[in-house]
Amino acid sequence: MARTVGSDGERTQAATRDAAAALIARHGYEAMSMRQLAAEVGVQAAALYRYFPTKQDLLYSLMRDHMDGLIESWKAARPAALGPAARLEHFVANHIAFHVARRHSTHVSNMELRSLSRERLSQVLKLRTAYEKELRRILRDGVEDGAFRIDDVALTAMAIIQMITGVIVWFRPDERLSVEEVTRNYLTMTMRLVGANAKQEERHVRDRAEFRAG
Amino acid sequence: MARTVGSDGERTQAATRDAAAALIARHGYEAMSMRQLAAEVGVQAAALYRYFPTKQDLLYSLMRDHMDGLIESWKAARPAALGPAARLEHFVANHIAFHVARRHSTHVSNMELRSLSRERLSQVLKLRTAYEKELRRILRDGVEDGAFRIDDVALTAMAIIQMITGVIVWFRPDERLSVEEVTRNYLTMTMRLVGANAKQEERHVRDRAEFRAG
């Protein structure tokens, strides 16, 4: 068992995850074989099975890590003391930054839920729900304190997540807009989508200027 | 050649398309074999090759039909004489209705661009661009006549399309909301997202009432 930990093993696992995410994003989970993956990583297939006893274990590991990472990144970015508009801004900015930096695992997470076993699917969906709840809480707080005008909090949360995850479908960092410019545009659209009123929008612009300056 | 047309052949082709879209949505294009597809349709593999000489021909046919159908449905739904807000409403409603009714081919279209040959990819992307241009024109008209407040027309068009196509990811018709209620919510969110001003929103609500009554 000693050989499964330590830096060599960790490097192999990390390389395996990266290669698997890229292969699955390119060809689909079912079309990828562990043999093909091993060749890509430059190890024997047996070495992979040490870390990921089945292909399904590997897929689950990718998806769980993706969601754990997303939730962790939001916990680190989440401002405790700010109002709903500023919290929504941080949520959107963190979500876009996280996904743009993880194009492959985002594709895997979005496309291969179909390939998870029922039990593991329910584990991954639990993590998704926990993450979406964070957004719903922000939206609900905004409705309660009059900052947002929203007809259906759950629907609006889904619409925002689809809209901002969609950035990775078309955005390439070498195009006419930088990721910062794209994010700024999506922040403005999100604020309008939640019916943030003009007064709130002014306050939010001021908060943002302070946030960027700080 | 006579046997490739006529009602039997057409039925087989239609059944093949439907079965292929379902199989690809479930397993991915690379994982699907023509043999598996033939078994699903209940014919010999040779019968499929008569209509679709290669698996790639079949995929291209699915994707082209999906985009042709979307563009046709919009041409039929597009109101010529109405203002930008009402045209935007028709665009969103048609887009959601079209995709909710074609869950499998929507998944194929969104996930399998990666599997098209370069030349065919460029054909499908041309159709996408033509469709997106329709939305960009509505948004630009709305900016010009003061109905919409939009910072970047191209980005806003992408955001709207991602948001409204995303409905099929989570929407199931037997859940708490009907497709009409979901559409109504998305129309409101879209109007806010494009910064339709209050006056415009009132006019738009009136137009909609007339449209539904008419």
CSV table of C-alpha atoms in Angstrom, one decimal:
chain,number,residue,atom,x,y,z
A,1,MET,CA,0.0,0.0,0.0
A,2,ALA,CA,3.0,2.3,0.6
A,3,ARG,CA,3.5,2.7,-3.1
A,4,THR,CA,0.0,4.1,-3.7
A,5,VAL,CA,0.9,7.3,-1.7
A,6,GLY,CA,3.8,9.7,-2.0
A,7,SER,CA,4.8,12.0,-4.8
A,8,ASP,CA,5.1,9.5,-7.6
A,9,GLY,CA,1.7,8.1,-7.0
A,10,GLU,CA,0.2,11.5,-6.6
A,11,ARG,CA,1.8,12.7,-9.8
A,12,THR,CA,0.4,9.6,-11.7
A,13,GLN,CA,-3.1,10.2,-10.3
A,14,ALA,CA,-3.1,13.8,-11.2
A,15,ALA,CA,-1.8,13.1,-14.7
A,16,THR,CA,-4.4,10.3,-15.0
A,17,ARG,CA,-7.2,12.7,-14.1
A,18,ASP,CA,-6.1,15.4,-16.5
A,19,ALA,CA,-5.7,12.9,-19.4
A,20,ALA,CA,-9.0,11.2,-18.6
A,21,ALA,CA,-10.9,14.5,-18.5
A,22,ALA,CA,-9.3,15.5,-21.9
A,23,LEU,CA,-10.1,12.1,-23.5
A,24,ILE,CA,-13.7,12.0,-22.2
A,25,ALA,CA,-14.3,15.6,-23.2
A,26,ARG,CA,-13.0,14.7,-26.7
A,27,HIS,CA,-14.5,11.2,-27.3
A,28,GLY,CA,-17.1,10.6,-24.5
A,29,TYR,CA,-16.8,8.3,-21.5
A,30,GLU,CA,-18.0,5.1,-23.1
A,31,ALA,CA,-15.6,5.5,-26.0
A,32,MET,CA,-12.6,5.8,-23.7
A,33,SER,CA,-10.7,2.7,-22.6
A,34,MET,CA,-8.4,2.4,-19.6
A,35,ARG,CA,-5.8,1.0,-22.1
A,36,GLN,CA,-6.0,4.1,-24.2
A,37,LEU,CA,-5.8,6.3,-21.1
A,38,ALA,CA,-2.7,4.4,-19.8
A,39,ALA,CA,-1.0,4.9,-23.1
A,40,GLU,CA,-1.8,8.6,-22.9
A,41,VAL,CA,-0.4,8.9,-19.4
A,42,GLY,CA,2.6,6.7,-20.3
A,43,VAL,CA,2.1,3.9,-17.8
A,44,GLN,CA,0.8,0.3,-17.8
A,45,ALA,CA,-3.0,-0.1,-17.5
A,46,ALA,CA,-2.3,-2.1,-14.3
A,47,ALA,CA,-0.9,1.1,-12.7
A,48,LEU,CA,-4.2,2.9,-13.3
A,49,TYR,CA,-6.2,0.2,-11.8
A,50,ARG,CA,-4.2,0.6,-8.6
A,51,TYR,CA,-5.7,4.1,-8.2
A,52,PHE,CA,-9.0,3.7,-10.0
A,53,PRO,CA,-10.2,0.1,-9.7
A,54,THR,CA,-12.8,0.6,-12.4
A,55,LYS,CA,-13.4,3.2,-15.2
A,56,GLN,CA,-16.6,4.1,-13.3
A,57,ASP,CA,-14.4,4.9,-10.2
A,58,LEU,CA,-12.4,7.2,-12.3
A,59,LEU,CA,-15.4,9.1,-13.7
A,60,TYR,CA,-16.9,9.5,-10.3
A,61,SER,CA,-13.6,10.8,-8.9
A,62,LEU,CA,-13.4,13.4,-11.7
A,63,MET,CA,-17.0,14.6,-11.1
A,64,ARG,CA,-16.7,14.6,-7.4
A,65,ASP,CA,-13.5,16.5,-7.5
A,66,HIS,CA,-15.0,19.0,-9.9
A,67,MET,CA,-17.9,19.7,-7.6
A,68,ASP,CA,-15.8,19.6,-4.4
A,69,GLY,CA,-13.4,22.1,-6.0
A,70,LEU,CA,-16.3,24.4,-7.1
A,71,ILE,CA,-17.8,24.4,-3.7
A,72,GLU,CA,-14.4,25.0,-2.0
A,73,SER,CA,-13.6,27.8,-4.4
A,74,TRP,CA,-16.9,29.5,-3.6
A,75,LYS,CA,-16.4,29.1,0.1
A,76,ALA,CA,-13.0,30.9,-0.3
A,77,ALA,CA,-14.5,33.6,-2.5
A,78,ARG,CA,-17.8,34.1,-0.6
A,79,PRO,CA,-18.0,37.4,1.2
A,80,ALA,CA,-19.8,37.1,4.6
A,81,ALA,CA,-20.6,40.7,5.3
A,82,LEU,CA,-21.8,42.1,2.0
A,83,GLY,CA,-25.3,42.5,0.7
A,84,PRO,CA,-27.1,40.2,-1.9
A,85,ALA,CA,-25.9,42.2,-5.0
A,86,ALA,CA,-22.3,42.0,-4.0
A,87,ARG,CA,-22.6,38.4,-3.0
A,88,LEU,CA,-24.2,37.6,-6.4
A,89,GLU,CA,-21.4,39.4,-8.1
A,90,HIS,CA,-18.8,37.3,-6.3
A,91,PHE,CA,-20.8,34.1,-7.1
A,92,VAL,CA,-20.9,34.8,-10.8
A,93,ALA,CA,-17.3,35.9,-11.0
A,94,ASN,CA,-16.1,32.8,-9.1
A,95,HIS,CA,-18.2,30.5,-11.2
A,96,ILE,CA,-17.0,31.8,-14.5
A,97,ALA,CA,-13.3,31.9,-13.4
A,98,PHE,CA,-13.5,28.3,-12.1
A,99,HIS,CA,-15.1,26.9,-15.2
A,100,VAL,CA,-13.0,28.7,-17.8
A,101,ALA,CA,-9.9,27.3,-16.0
A,102,ARG,CA,-11.3,23.8,-16.1
A,103,ARG,CA,-12.8,23.4,-19.6
A,104,HIS,CA,-12.3,19.6,-19.8
A,105,SER,CA,-13.7,18.7,-16.4
A,106,THR,CA,-16.6,21.1,-16.9
A,107,HIS,CA,-17.5,19.3,-20.2
A,108,VAL,CA,-17.2,15.9,-18.4
A,109,SER,CA,-19.4,17.1,-15.5
A,110,ASN,CA,-22.0,18.5,-17.9
A,111,MET,CA,-22.1,15.6,-20.4
A,112,GLU,CA,-21.5,12.4,-18.5
A,113,LEU,CA,-24.0,12.4,-15.6
A,114,ARG,CA,-25.7,9.8,-17.8
A,115,SER,CA,-22.7,7.5,-17.3
A,116,LEU,CA,-22.7,7.4,-13.5
A,117,SER,CA,-24.3,4.6,-11.6
A,118,ARG,CA,-27.5,5.5,-9.8
A,119,GLU,CA,-25.9,5.7,-6.4
A,120,ARG,CA,-23.0,7.9,-7.5
A,121,LEU,CA,-25.2,10.0,-9.6
A,122,SER,CA,-27.2,10.8,-6.5
A,123,GLN,CA,-23.9,11.7,-4.7
A,124,VAL,CA,-22.9,14.1,-7.4
A,125,LEU,CA,-26.4,15.6,-7.6
A,126,LYS,CA,-26.3,16.2,-3.9
A,127,LEU,CA,-23.2,18.3,-4.3
A,128,ARG,CA,-24.8,20.2,-7.2
A,129,THR,CA,-27.9,20.9,-5.1
A,130,ALA,CA,-25.7,22.2,-2.2
A,131,TYR,CA,-23.9,24.5,-4.6
A,132,GLU,CA,-27.2,25.8,-6.2
A,133,LYS,CA,-28.6,26.3,-2.8
A,134,GLU,CA,-25.9,28.9,-2.2
A,135,LEU,CA,-27.1,30.8,-5.2
A,136,ARG,CA,-30.8,30.4,-4.2
A,137,ARG,CA,-30.0,31.8,-0.8
A,138,ILE,CA,-28.4,34.9,-2.3
A,139,LEU,CA,-31.4,35.4,-4.6
A,140,ARG,CA,-33.9,34.9,-1.8
A,141,ASP,CA,-32.0,37.4,0.5
A,142,GLY,CA,-32.1,39.9,-2.4
A,143,VAL,CA,-35.8,39.5,-2.8
A,144,GLU,CA,-36.4,39.8,0.9
A,145,ASP,CA,-34.5,43.1,1.3
A,146,GLY,CA,-35.9,44.5,-1.9
A,147,ALA,CA,-32.7,44.5,-3.9
A,148,PHE,CA,-33.9,42.0,-6.5
A,149,ARG,CA,-37.2,41.5,-8.4
A,150,ILE,CA,-37.5,37.7,-9.1
A,151,ASP,CA,-40.6,35.7,-10.0
A,152,ASP,CA,-39.3,32.2,-9.2
A,153,VAL,CA,-36.0,31.8,-7.3
A,154,ALA,CA,-35.3,28.2,-8.3
A,155,LEU,CA,-35.9,28.9,-12.0
A,156,THR,CA,-33.8,32.1,-11.9
A,157,ALA,CA,-30.9,30.2,-10.2
A,158,MET,CA,-31.0,27.6,-13.0
A,159,ALA,CA,-31.1,30.3,-15.7
A,160,ILE,CA,-28.1,32.1,-14.2
A,161,ILE,CA,-26.1,28.9,-13.8
A,162,GLN,CA,-26.9,27.8,-17.4
A,163,MET,CA,-26.0,31.2,-18.7
A,164,ILE,CA,-22.7,31.6,-16.9
A,165,THR,CA,-21.6,28.0,-17.4
A,166,GLY,CA,-22.3,28.5,-21.1
A,167,VAL,CA,-19.4,30.9,-21.3
A,168,ILE,CA,-17.0,27.9,-21.7
A,169,VAL,CA,-18.9,26.7,-24.8
A,170,TRP,CA,-17.8,29.7,-26.9
A,171,PHE,CA,-15.2,31.6,-25.0
A,172,ARG,CA,-11.6,31.3,-26.0
A,173,PRO,CA,-9.1,33.6,-24.1
A,174,ASP,CA,-7.4,34.7,-27.4
A,175,GLU,CA,-10.6,36.3,-28.8
A,176,ARG,CA,-11.7,39.8,-28.9
A,177,LEU,CA,-12.6,39.9,-25.2
A,178,SER,CA,-10.5,39.0,-22.1
A,179,VAL,CA,-12.0,36.8,-19.4
A,180,GLU,CA,-12.3,39.9,-17.2
A,181,GLU,CA,-14.3,41.7,-19.9
A,182,VAL,CA,-16.6,38.7,-20.4
A,183,THR,CA,-17.1,38.4,-16.7
A,184,ARG,CA,-17.9,42.2,-16.4
A,185,ASN,CA,-20.5,41.8,-19.1
A,186,TYR,CA,-22.1,38.7,-17.5
A,187,LEU,CA,-22.2,40.5,-14.2
A,188,THR,CA,-24.2,43.4,-15.7
A,189,MET,CA,-26.5,40.9,-17.5
A,190,THR,CA,-27.0,38.9,-14.2
A,191,MET,CA,-27.9,42.1,-12.3
A,192,ARG,CA,-30.5,43.1,-14.9
A,193,LEU,CA,-31.8,39.5,-15.0
A,194,VAL,CA,-32.5,39.6,-11.3
A,195,GLY,CA,-34.3,42.9,-11.6
A,196,ALA,CA,-31.7,44.7,-9.5
A,197,ASN,CA,-33.2,48.2,-9.3
A,198,ALA,CA,-31.4,51.3,-10.5
A,199,LYS,CA,-30.6,52.5,-6.9
A,200,GLN,CA,-29.3,49.0,-6.2
A,201,GLU,CA,-27.3,49.0,-9.4
A,202,GLU,CA,-25.6,52.2,-8.5
A,203,ARG,CA,-24.7,50.9,-5.0
A,204,HIS,CA,-23.5,47.7,-6.7
A,205,VAL,CA,-21.3,49.6,-9.1
A,206,ARG,CA,-19.8,51.5,-6.2
A,207,ASP,CA,-19.3,48.3,-4.2
A,208,ARG,CA,-17.6,46.8,-7.2
A,209,ALA,CA,-15.2,49.8,-7.7
A,210,GLU,CA,-14.3,49.4,-4.0
A,211,PHE,CA,-13.9,45.7,-4.3
A,212,ARG,CA,-11.5,46.1,-7.3
A,213,ALA,CA,-9.6,48.9,-5.7
A,214,GLY,CA,-9.3,46.9,-2.4
B,1,MET,CA,-32.9,3.5,-56.5
B,2,ALA,CA,-36.7,3.2,-56.5
B,3,ARG,CA,-36.5,1.3,-53.2
B,4,THR,CA,-34.7,4.1,-51.4
B,5,VAL,CA,-37.7,6.4,-51.7
B,6,GLY,CA,-41.4,5.8,-51.0
B,7,SER,CA,-43.1,5.3,-47.6
B,8,ASP,CA,-41.2,2.2,-46.4
B,9,GLY,CA,-37.8,3.9,-47.0
B,10,GLU,CA,-39.0,7.1,-45.4
B,11,ARG,CA,-40.3,5.3,-42.4
B,12,THR,CA,-37.0,3.5,-42.0
B,13,GLN,CA,-35.0,6.7,-42.3
B,14,ALA,CA,-37.2,8.5,-39.8
B,15,ALA,CA,-37.0,5.5,-37.3
B,16,THR,CA,-33.2,5.4,-37.8
B,17,ARG,CA,-32.8,9.1,-37.1
B,18,ASP,CA,-34.9,8.9,-33.9
B,19,ALA,CA,-33.1,5.8,-32.7
B,20,ALA,CA,-29.7,7.3,-33.5
B,21,ALA,CA,-30.5,10.5,-31.7
B,22,ALA,CA,-31.6,8.5,-28.6
B,23,LEU,CA,-28.5,6.2,-28.7
B,24,ILE,CA,-26.1,9.0,-29.2
B,25,ALA,CA,-27.7,11.1,-26.5
B,26,ARG,CA,-27.4,8.2,-24.1
B,27,HIS,CA,-24.0,6.7,-25.0
B,28,GLY,CA,-22.2,9.3,-27.2
B,29,TYR,CA,-21.5,9.2,-30.9
B,30,GLU,CA,-18.2,7.3,-30.8
B,31,ALA,CA,-19.7,4.6,-28.5
B,32,MET,CA,-22.6,3.9,-30.9
B,33,SER,CA,-22.2,1.3,-33.7
B,34,MET,CA,-24.2,1.0,-36.8
B,35,ARG,CA,-24.8,-2.7,-35.9
B,36,GLN,CA,-26.3,-1.6,-32.5
B,37,LEU,CA,-28.4,1.0,-34.3
B,38,ALA,CA,-29.8,-1.5,-36.8
B,39,ALA,CA,-30.8,-3.8,-34.0
B,40,GLU,CA,-32.6,-0.9,-32.3
B,41,VAL,CA,-34.5,-0.1,-35.5
B,42,GLY,CA,-35.1,-3.8,-36.3
B,43,VAL,CA,-33.4,-3.9,-39.7
B,44,GLN,CA,-30.1,-5.3,-41.1
B,45,ALA,CA,-27.1,-3.0,-40.9
B,46,ALA,CA,-27.0,-3.1,-44.7
B,47,ALA,CA,-30.4,-1.4,-44.8
B,48,LEU,CA,-29.0,1.6,-42.8
B,49,TYR,CA,-26.0,2.0,-45.0
B,50,ARG,CA,-28.3,2.4,-48.0
B,51,TYR,CA,-29.6,5.7,-46.4
B,52,PHE,CA,-26.5,6.7,-44.4
B,53,PRO,CA,-23.3,5.3,-46.2
B,54,THR,CA,-21.2,6.2,-43.1
B,55,LYS,CA,-21.9,6.8,-39.4
B,56,GLN,CA,-20.5,10.3,-40.0
B,57,ASP,CA,-23.2,10.9,-42.7
B,58,LEU,CA,-25.8,9.9,-40.2
B,59,LEU,CA,-24.5,12.3,-37.5
B,60,TYR,CA,-24.3,15.1,-40.0
B,61,SER,CA,-27.8,14.4,-41.2
B,62,LEU,CA,-29.1,14.6,-37.6
B,63,MET,CA,-27.3,17.9,-36.9
B,64,ARG,CA,-28.2,19.5,-40.2
B,65,ASP,CA,-31.9,18.5,-39.8
B,66,HIS,CA,-31.9,19.9,-36.3
B,67,MET,CA,-30.6,23.3,-37.4
B,68,ASP,CA,-32.7,23.4,-40.5
B,69,GLY,CA,-35.7,22.6,-38.4
B,70,LEU,CA,-34.9,25.3,-35.9
B,71,ILE,CA,-34.4,27.9,-38.6
B,72,GLU,CA,-37.6,26.8,-40.4
B,73,SER,CA,-39.6,26.9,-37.1
B,74,TRP,CA,-38.3,30.5,-36.5
B,75,LYS,CA,-39.2,31.6,-40.0
B,76,ALA,CA,-42.7,30.3,-39.4
B,77,ALA,CA,-43.0,31.9,-35.9
B,78,ARG,CA,-41.2,35.2,-36.7
B,79,PRO,CA,-43.6,38.2,-36.7
B,80,ALA,CA,-42.6,40.7,-39.4
B,81,ALA,CA,-44.4,43.8,-38.2
B,82,LEU,CA,-43.8,43.8,-34.5
B,83,GLY,CA,-41.3,45.8,-32.5
B,84,PRO,CA,-38.1,44.3,-31.0
B,85,ALA,CA,-39.6,43.3,-27.6
B,86,ALA,CA,-42.4,41.3,-29.2
B,87,ARG,CA,-40.0,39.7,-31.7
B,88,LEU,CA,-37.6,38.8,-28.9
B,89,GLU,CA,-40.5,37.2,-27.1
B,90,HIS,CA,-41.5,35.1,-30.1
B,91,PHE,CA,-37.8,34.1,-30.6
B,92,VAL,CA,-37.5,32.9,-27.0
B,93,ALA,CA,-40.8,31.1,-27.0
B,94,ASN,CA,-40.1,29.3,-30.3
B,95,HIS,CA,-36.6,28.3,-29.2
B,96,ILE,CA,-37.8,26.8,-25.9
B,97,ALA,CA,-40.7,25.0,-27.5
B,98,PHE,CA,-38.5,23.6,-30.3
B,99,HIS,CA,-35.8,22.3,-28.0
B,100,VAL,CA,-38.1,20.9,-25.3
B,101,ALA,CA,-39.8,18.8,-28.0
B,102,ARG,CA,-36.5,17.6,-29.3
B,103,ARG,CA,-34.5,16.6,-26.3
B,104,HIS,CA,-32.4,13.9,-27.9
B,105,SER,CA,-31.4,15.8,-31.0
B,106,THR,CA,-30.7,18.9,-28.9
B,107,HIS,CA,-28.3,16.9,-26.8
B,108,VAL,CA,-26.6,15.5,-29.9
B,109,SER,CA,-26.3,19.0,-31.4
B,110,ASN,CA,-24.8,20.4,-28.3
B,111,MET,CA,-22.4,17.6,-27.5
B,112,GLU,CA,-21.2,16.1,-30.7
B,113,LEU,CA,-19.9,19.0,-32.7
B,114,ARG,CA,-16.5,17.5,-31.7
B,115,SER,CA,-17.3,14.4,-33.8
B,116,LEU,CA,-18.0,16.1,-37.1
B,117,SER,CA,-15.4,16.3,-39.8
B,118,ARG,CA,-13.9,19.8,-40.3
B,119,GLU,CA,-15.9,20.5,-43.5
B,120,ARG,CA,-19.2,19.4,-42.0
B,121,LEU,CA,-18.5,21.2,-38.8
B,122,SER,CA,-18.2,24.4,-40.8
B,123,GLN,CA,-21.5,23.7,-42.5
B,124,VAL,CA,-23.3,23.2,-39.2
B,125,LEU,CA,-21.6,26.2,-37.7
B,126,LYS,CA,-22.8,28.3,-40.7
B,127,LEU,CA,-26.4,27.3,-39.9
B,128,ARG,CA,-25.8,28.2,-36.2
B,129,THR,CA,-24.4,31.6,-37.1
B,130,ALA,CA,-27.3,32.3,-39.4
B,131,TYR,CA,-29.7,31.5,-36.6
B,132,GLU,CA,-27.8,33.5,-34.0
B,133,LYS,CA,-27.8,36.5,-36.4
B,134,GLU,CA,-31.6,36.5,-36.2
B,135,LEU,CA,-31.3,37.1,-32.5
B,136,ARG,CA,-28.5,39.6,-32.8
B,137,ARG,CA,-30.6,41.6,-35.3
B,138,ILE,CA,-33.5,41.8,-32.9
B,139,LEU,CA,-31.2,42.9,-30.1
B,140,ARG,CA,-29.6,45.5,-32.3
B,141,ASP,CA,-33.0,46.9,-33.4
B,142,GLY,CA,-34.0,47.1,-29.8
B,143,VAL,CA,-30.9,49.0,-28.9
B,144,GLU,CA,-31.4,51.4,-31.9
B,145,ASP,CA,-35.0,52.2,-31.1
B,146,GLY,CA,-34.2,52.6,-27.4
B,147,ALA,CA,-36.2,49.6,-26.2
B,148,PHE,CA,-33.2,47.6,-24.9
B,149,ARG,CA,-30.1,48.5,-22.9
B,150,ILE,CA,-27.3,46.2,-24.0
B,151,ASP,CA,-23.6,46.5,-23.6
B,152,ASP,CA,-22.5,43.9,-26.1
B,153,VAL,CA,-25.0,42.5,-28.6
B,154,ALA,CA,-23.0,39.3,-29.5
B,155,LEU,CA,-22.3,38.4,-25.9
B,156,THR,CA,-25.9,39.0,-24.9
B,157,ALA,CA,-27.1,36.8,-27.8
B,158,MET,CA,-24.9,34.0,-26.6
B,159,ALA,CA,-26.0,34.4,-23.0
B,160,ILE,CA,-29.7,34.3,-24.0
B,161,ILE,CA,-29.2,31.2,-26.2
B,162,GLN,CA,-27.3,29.4,-23.4
B,163,MET,CA,-29.9,30.3,-20.8
B,164,ILE,CA,-32.9,29.2,-22.8
B,165,THR,CA,-31.4,26.1,-24.4
B,166,GLY,CA,-30.4,25.1,-20.8
B,167,VAL,CA,-34.1,24.6,-20.0
B,168,ILE,CA,-33.9,21.1,-21.5
B,169,VAL,CA,-31.1,20.2,-19.0
B,170,TRP,CA,-33.4,20.2,-16.1
B,171,PHE,CA,-37.0,20.7,-17.3
B,172,ARG,CA,-39.3,17.6,-17.3
B,173,PRO,CA,-42.9,18.3,-18.2
B,174,ASP,CA,-44.3,16.4,-15.2
B,175,GLU,CA,-42.7,18.7,-12.7
B,176,ARG,CA,-44.1,21.6,-10.7
B,177,LEU,CA,-44.2,23.9,-13.7
B,178,SER,CA,-45.7,23.4,-17.2
B,179,VAL,CA,-43.7,24.3,-20.3
B,180,GLU,CA,-45.9,27.4,-20.7
B,181,GLU,CA,-45.1,28.6,-17.1
B,182,VAL,CA,-41.4,28.0,-17.6
B,183,THR,CA,-41.5,29.9,-20.9
B,184,ARG,CA,-43.4,32.8,-19.3
B,185,ASN,CA,-40.7,33.0,-16.6
B,186,TYR,CA,-37.9,32.9,-19.1
B,187,LEU,CA,-39.6,35.6,-21.2
B,188,THR,CA,-39.6,37.9,-18.1
B,189,MET,CA,-36.0,37.1,-17.3
B,190,THR,CA,-34.9,37.7,-20.9
B,191,MET,CA,-36.7,41.1,-21.0
B,192,ARG,CA,-34.9,42.1,-17.8
B,193,LEU,CA,-31.6,40.8,-19.1
B,194,VAL,CA,-31.8,43.0,-22.2
B,195,GLY,CA,-32.6,46.0,-20.0
B,196,ALA,CA,-36.1,46.5,-21.5
B,197,ASN,CA,-37.3,49.7,-19.7
B,198,ALA,CA,-40.4,49.8,-17.7
B,199,LYS,CA,-42.4,51.6,-20.4
B,200,GLN,CA,-41.3,49.0,-22.9
B,201,GLU,CA,-42.2,46.2,-20.5
B,202,GLU,CA,-45.7,47.5,-20.1
B,203,ARG,CA,-46.1,47.8,-23.9
B,204,HIS,CA,-44.7,44.3,-24.2
B,205,VAL,CA,-47.1,42.8,-21.6
B,206,ARG,CA,-49.9,44.4,-23.6
B,207,ASP,CA,-48.6,43.0,-26.9
B,208,ARG,CA,-48.4,39.6,-25.3
B,209,ALA,CA,-51.9,39.8,-24.0
B,210,GLU,CA,-53.0,40.7,-27.6
B,211,PHE,CA,-50.9,38.0,-29.1
B,212,ARG,CA,-52.3,35.3,-26.8
B,213,ALA,CA,-55.9,36.6,-27.3
B,214,GLY,CA,-55.4,36.7,-31.1
